[in-house]
């Protein structure tokens, strides 16, 4: 069984389509939030995610912000500006879809959140201290998170004494023998200085995890960002991956 795990698509349809093509056949898609924000293709991305096989999707901070009229103080200038423009582009039906997204999804194997179990919308899990704290808050063997746009993995041994941060290499299958927090990286706006779209494949039977990176036509997305009147910075950063 193959589960496609994606996060932080950020209205980048070209990257999203490249990921779907590179992923090959999969049985389910788990999406960890931030379908919108920064990019130009809001409606297309929100609609495409719903057509994937057995989709599960949680709400991200950008999904939340676009649905409400306040909430912009916490974003930096360009992020706030992109949300204001995005609110004009998105359809009513797609706003309604984003509003219905849960903040947390839990099944036997995994907890799915955008940020962290402690704060599903806003907290970044970047260090072992925060990872350890969050391992203690849920019982599932695995926790899937997004938000940082970094393909990171944290593992924890049985007694919780040792939490280790890993930087999984693309194309290398990792056996999941311990509890783990898994971040697939970002589809639409990677921030690890590698501009290629990032995603993960989780096999719940073999208990393996694998990060993949895929090239896409960045220039065409940059053009659409400028044409939509979105901040130029969000176009520039895509070519360098920050
Ligand atoms: Zn994001």
CSV table of C-alpha atoms and ligand atoms in Angstrom, one decimal:
chain,number,residue,atom,x,y,z
A,1,UNK,CA,0.0,0.0,0.0
A,2,UNK,CA,1.3,3.4,-0.9
A,3,UNK,CA,0.1,6.6,0.7
A,4,UNK,CA,1.1,9.9,-0.8
A,5,UNK,CA,1.9,12.5,1.9
A,6,UNK,CA,2.0,16.1,0.8
A,7,UNK,CA,2.0,19.5,2.5
A,8,UNK,CA,2.3,23.2,1.9
A,9,UNK,CA,1.1,23.1,-1.7
A,10,UNK,CA,0.6,26.9,-1.4
A,11,UNK,CA,-1.5,27.3,-4.6
A,12,UNK,CA,1.3,26.1,-6.9
A,13,UNK,CA,-0.5,23.9,-9.4
A,14,UNK,CA,2.5,23.2,-11.6
A,15,UNK,CA,4.5,21.8,-8.6
A,16,UNK,CA,1.4,19.8,-7.4
A,17,UNK,CA,0.9,18.2,-10.9
A,18,UNK,CA,4.6,17.3,-11.1
A,19,UNK,CA,4.3,15.6,-7.7
A,20,UNK,CA,1.3,13.6,-8.8
A,21,UNK,CA,3.0,12.5,-11.9
A,22,UNK,CA,6.2,11.5,-10.1
A,23,UNK,CA,4.4,9.7,-7.3
A,24,UNK,CA,3.0,7.0,-9.6
A,25,UNK,CA,0.0,5.1,-8.4
A,26,UNK,CA,-1.0,5.5,-4.8
A,27,UNK,CA,-4.0,4.3,-2.6
A,28,UNK,CA,-4.6,7.3,-0.5
A,29,UNK,CA,-3.4,10.9,-0.2
A,30,UNK,CA,-2.7,12.6,3.1
A,31,UNK,CA,-2.5,16.4,2.9
A,32,UNK,CA,-1.0,18.3,5.8
A,33,UNK,CA,-2.4,21.7,5.2
A,34,UNK,CA,-1.7,25.1,3.5
A,35,UNK,CA,-3.3,24.4,0.2
A,36,UNK,CA,-3.4,28.1,-0.4
A,37,UNK,CA,-1.3,31.3,0.2
A,38,UNK,CA,1.7,32.6,-1.7
A,39,UNK,CA,0.9,31.1,-5.0
A,40,UNK,CA,-1.5,31.9,-7.9
A,41,UNK,CA,-3.5,28.7,-8.4
A,42,UNK,CA,-5.8,28.6,-5.3
A,43,UNK,CA,-9.0,27.2,-6.8
A,44,UNK,CA,-7.2,24.6,-9.0
A,45,UNK,CA,-5.2,23.2,-6.0
A,46,UNK,CA,-8.2,23.1,-3.7
A,47,UNK,CA,-10.2,21.3,-6.3
A,48,UNK,CA,-7.5,18.9,-7.4
A,49,UNK,CA,-6.8,17.7,-3.8
A,50,UNK,CA,-10.4,16.6,-3.5
A,51,UNK,CA,-10.1,14.3,-6.6
A,52,UNK,CA,-7.2,12.3,-5.2
A,53,UNK,CA,-7.9,8.7,-4.0
A,54,UNK,CA,-9.1,8.5,-0.4
A,55,UNK,CA,-8.0,12.0,0.5
A,56,UNK,CA,-7.5,13.2,4.1
A,57,UNK,CA,-6.7,16.8,4.6
A,58,UNK,CA,-6.0,19.0,7.7
A,59,UNK,CA,-6.1,22.8,8.0
A,60,UNK,CA,-3.0,25.0,7.8
A,61,UNK,CA,-2.4,28.5,9.0
A,62,UNK,CA,-2.9,29.9,5.5
A,63,UNK,CA,-6.1,27.9,5.0
A,64,UNK,CA,-7.4,29.3,8.3
A,65,UNK,CA,-6.4,32.9,7.5
A,66,UNK,CA,-8.0,33.0,4.1
A,67,UNK,CA,-11.3,31.9,5.6
A,68,UNK,CA,-11.6,34.7,8.2
A,69,UNK,CA,-11.6,38.4,8.0
A,70,UNK,CA,-9.0,39.0,10.7
A,71,UNK,CA,-6.0,37.0,11.8
A,72,UNK,CA,-3.4,38.8,9.6
A,73,UNK,CA,-1.3,40.4,12.4
A,74,UNK,CA,0.6,37.3,13.0
A,75,UNK,CA,1.8,37.0,9.3
A,76,UNK,CA,4.7,39.0,7.9
A,77,UNK,CA,4.0,41.8,5.4
A,78,UNK,CA,4.3,39.8,2.2
A,79,UNK,CA,2.4,36.8,3.6
A,80,UNK,CA,-0.4,39.0,4.8
A,81,UNK,CA,-0.5,40.8,1.4
A,82,UNK,CA,-0.8,37.5,-0.4
A,83,UNK,CA,-3.7,36.4,1.8
A,84,UNK,CA,-5.6,39.6,1.0
A,85,UNK,CA,-5.1,39.0,-2.7
A,86,UNK,CA,-5.9,35.3,-2.3
A,87,UNK,CA,-9.3,36.1,-0.7
A,88,UNK,CA,-10.3,37.9,-3.9
A,89,UNK,CA,-9.3,35.0,-6.1
A,90,UNK,CA,-10.8,32.0,-4.2
A,91,UNK,CA,-14.3,30.8,-5.0
A,92,UNK,CA,-17.0,30.6,-2.3
A,93,UNK,CA,-17.2,26.8,-2.7
A,94,UNK,CA,-13.5,26.5,-2.1
A,95,UNK,CA,-13.6,28.8,0.9
A,96,UNK,CA,-16.4,26.5,2.3
A,97,UNK,CA,-14.2,23.5,1.7
A,98,UNK,CA,-11.3,25.0,3.6
A,99,UNK,CA,-13.6,26.0,6.5
A,100,UNK,CA,-14.7,22.4,6.9
A,101,UNK,CA,-11.1,21.0,7.2
A,102,UNK,CA,-10.3,19.6,10.6
A,103,UNK,CA,-7.2,20.7,12.5
A,104,UNK,CA,-6.3,17.1,13.6
A,105,UNK,CA,-7.0,13.7,12.0
A,106,UNK,CA,-6.1,10.6,14.0
A,107,UNK,CA,-6.2,6.9,12.9
A,108,UNK,CA,-4.6,3.8,14.3
A,109,UNK,CA,-1.2,4.5,12.9
A,110,UNK,CA,-0.9,8.2,12.8
A,111,UNK,CA,-1.8,11.7,13.9
A,112,UNK,CA,-2.0,14.2,11.0
A,113,UNK,CA,-1.6,18.0,11.7
A,114,UNK,CA,-0.2,21.0,10.0
A,115,UNK,CA,1.9,22.3,12.8
A,116,UNK,CA,2.1,20.0,15.8
A,117,UNK,CA,-0.2,18.1,18.2
A,118,UNK,CA,0.3,20.8,20.8
A,119,UNK,CA,-0.7,23.6,18.4
A,120,UNK,CA,-2.0,22.1,15.2
A,121,UNK,CA,-2.1,25.4,13.3
A,122,UNK,CA,0.9,27.4,14.4
A,123,UNK,CA,3.7,25.4,16.1
A,124,UNK,CA,6.8,24.5,14.1
A,125,UNK,CA,8.6,21.2,15.0
A,126,UNK,CA,12.2,22.0,14.2
A,127,UNK,CA,14.2,20.8,17.1
A,128,UNK,CA,14.4,17.7,19.3
A,129,UNK,CA,13.0,19.5,22.4
A,130,UNK,CA,9.8,20.5,20.6
A,131,UNK,CA,9.6,17.0,19.0
A,132,UNK,CA,9.9,15.3,22.4
A,133,UNK,CA,7.2,17.4,23.9
A,134,UNK,CA,4.8,16.6,21.1
A,135,UNK,CA,5.6,12.8,21.1
A,136,UNK,CA,4.3,12.8,24.7
A,137,UNK,CA,0.9,14.4,23.7
A,138,UNK,CA,-0.4,11.7,21.4
A,139,UNK,CA,-0.3,7.9,21.4
A,140,UNK,CA,-0.1,7.1,17.7
A,141,UNK,CA,3.2,5.6,16.6
A,142,UNK,CA,3.6,8.2,13.9
A,143,UNK,CA,2.9,11.9,13.6
A,144,UNK,CA,2.8,13.6,10.2
A,145,UNK,CA,3.4,17.4,10.2
A,146,UNK,CA,4.1,20.1,7.7
A,147,UNK,CA,4.4,23.9,8.2
A,148,UNK,CA,8.2,24.2,8.2
A,149,UNK,CA,8.5,23.4,4.5
A,150,UNK,CA,11.5,21.2,5.5
A,151,UNK,CA,11.6,17.4,4.9
A,152,UNK,CA,12.6,16.5,8.5
A,153,UNK,CA,12.2,13.3,10.6
A,154,UNK,CA,12.4,12.9,14.3
A,155,UNK,CA,12.6,9.4,16.0
A,156,UNK,CA,12.1,8.5,19.6
A,157,UNK,CA,13.0,5.3,21.4
A,158,UNK,CA,10.5,3.3,23.5
A,159,UNK,CA,11.2,4.9,26.9
A,160,UNK,CA,11.3,8.4,25.3
A,161,UNK,CA,14.8,9.0,26.5
A,162,UNK,CA,16.3,9.7,23.1
A,163,UNK,CA,14.9,11.9,20.3
A,164,UNK,CA,17.0,12.2,17.2
A,165,UNK,CA,16.6,14.6,14.3
A,166,UNK,CA,17.2,13.2,10.8
A,167,UNK,CA,17.4,14.8,7.3
A,168,UNK,CA,16.1,12.0,5.1
A,169,UNK,CA,17.8,11.8,1.7
A,170,UNK,CA,15.5,11.8,-1.3
A,171,UNK,CA,15.1,8.4,-2.9
A,172,UNK,CA,16.2,6.5,0.2
A,173,UNK,CA,13.7,4.2,1.9
A,174,UNK,CA,13.7,4.5,5.7
A,175,UNK,CA,12.3,1.7,7.8
A,176,UNK,CA,10.0,3.1,10.6
A,177,UNK,CA,11.1,0.9,13.5
A,178,UNK,CA,10.5,3.6,16.2
A,179,UNK,CA,8.0,6.3,16.9
A,180,UNK,CA,8.5,9.1,14.4
A,181,UNK,CA,7.5,12.6,13.4
A,182,UNK,CA,7.6,12.8,9.6
A,183,UNK,CA,7.5,16.0,7.5
A,184,UNK,CA,7.3,15.5,3.8
A,185,UNK,CA,8.6,19.0,3.0
A,186,UNK,CA,6.7,21.4,0.8
A,187,UNK,CA,5.2,20.8,-2.6
A,188,UNK,CA,4.8,24.4,-3.6
A,189,UNK,CA,7.5,26.4,-1.8
A,190,UNK,CA,10.4,24.3,-0.5
A,191,UNK,CA,12.7,26.1,2.0
A,192,UNK,CA,15.7,23.9,2.2
A,193,UNK,CA,17.6,25.6,-0.6
A,194,UNK,CA,16.5,22.8,-3.0
A,195,UNK,CA,13.8,24.3,-5.3
A,196,UNK,CA,12.4,20.9,-6.3
A,197,UNK,CA,8.9,20.0,-5.1
A,198,UNK,CA,9.0,17.7,-2.1
A,199,UNK,CA,6.7,14.9,-1.1
A,200,UNK,CA,6.7,11.6,0.9
A,201,UNK,CA,5.5,8.1,0.3
A,202,UNK,CA,4.4,6.2,3.4
A,203,UNK,CA,3.9,2.4,3.1
A,204,UNK,CA,1.9,1.4,6.3
A,205,UNK,CA,2.3,-2.4,5.6
A,206,UNK,CA,6.1,-2.4,5.0
A,207,UNK,CA,6.3,0.5,7.5
A,208,UNK,CA,8.7,2.6,5.3
A,209,UNK,CA,9.0,6.3,4.5
A,210,UNK,CA,10.6,7.8,1.5
A,211,UNK,CA,11.1,11.4,0.5
A,212,UNK,CA,11.1,12.3,-3.2
A,213,UNK,CA,12.0,15.5,-5.0
A,214,UNK,CA,10.8,16.5,-8.4
A,215,UNK,CA,11.7,19.3,-10.9
A,216,UNK,CA,8.9,21.5,-12.2
A,217,UNK,CA,8.5,24.5,-14.5
A,218,UNK,CA,9.2,27.2,-11.9
A,219,UNK,CA,9.3,30.0,-14.5
A,220,UNK,CA,5.6,29.5,-15.4
A,221,UNK,CA,4.5,29.8,-11.8
A,222,UNK,CA,6.6,32.9,-11.3
A,223,UNK,CA,4.9,34.5,-14.3
A,224,UNK,CA,1.5,33.7,-12.9
A,225,UNK,CA,2.4,35.1,-9.4
A,226,UNK,CA,3.4,38.4,-11.0
A,227,UNK,CA,0.4,38.5,-13.2
A,228,UNK,CA,-1.9,37.9,-10.2
A,229,UNK,CA,-0.3,40.9,-8.5
A,230,UNK,CA,1.1,38.8,-5.7
A,231,UNK,CA,4.3,39.9,-4.0
A,232,UNK,CA,7.3,39.5,-6.3
A,233,UNK,CA,9.3,38.0,-3.4
A,234,UNK,CA,7.1,34.9,-3.6
A,235,UNK,CA,8.1,34.4,-7.2
A,236,UNK,CA,11.8,35.0,-6.6
A,237,UNK,CA,12.1,32.6,-3.7
A,238,UNK,CA,10.9,29.6,-5.7
A,239,UNK,CA,14.0,29.4,-7.9
A,240,UNK,CA,16.3,29.2,-4.9
A,241,UNK,CA,14.1,27.2,-2.5
A,242,UNK,CA,13.9,29.5,0.5
B,1,LIG,ZN1,3.2,26.7,4.6
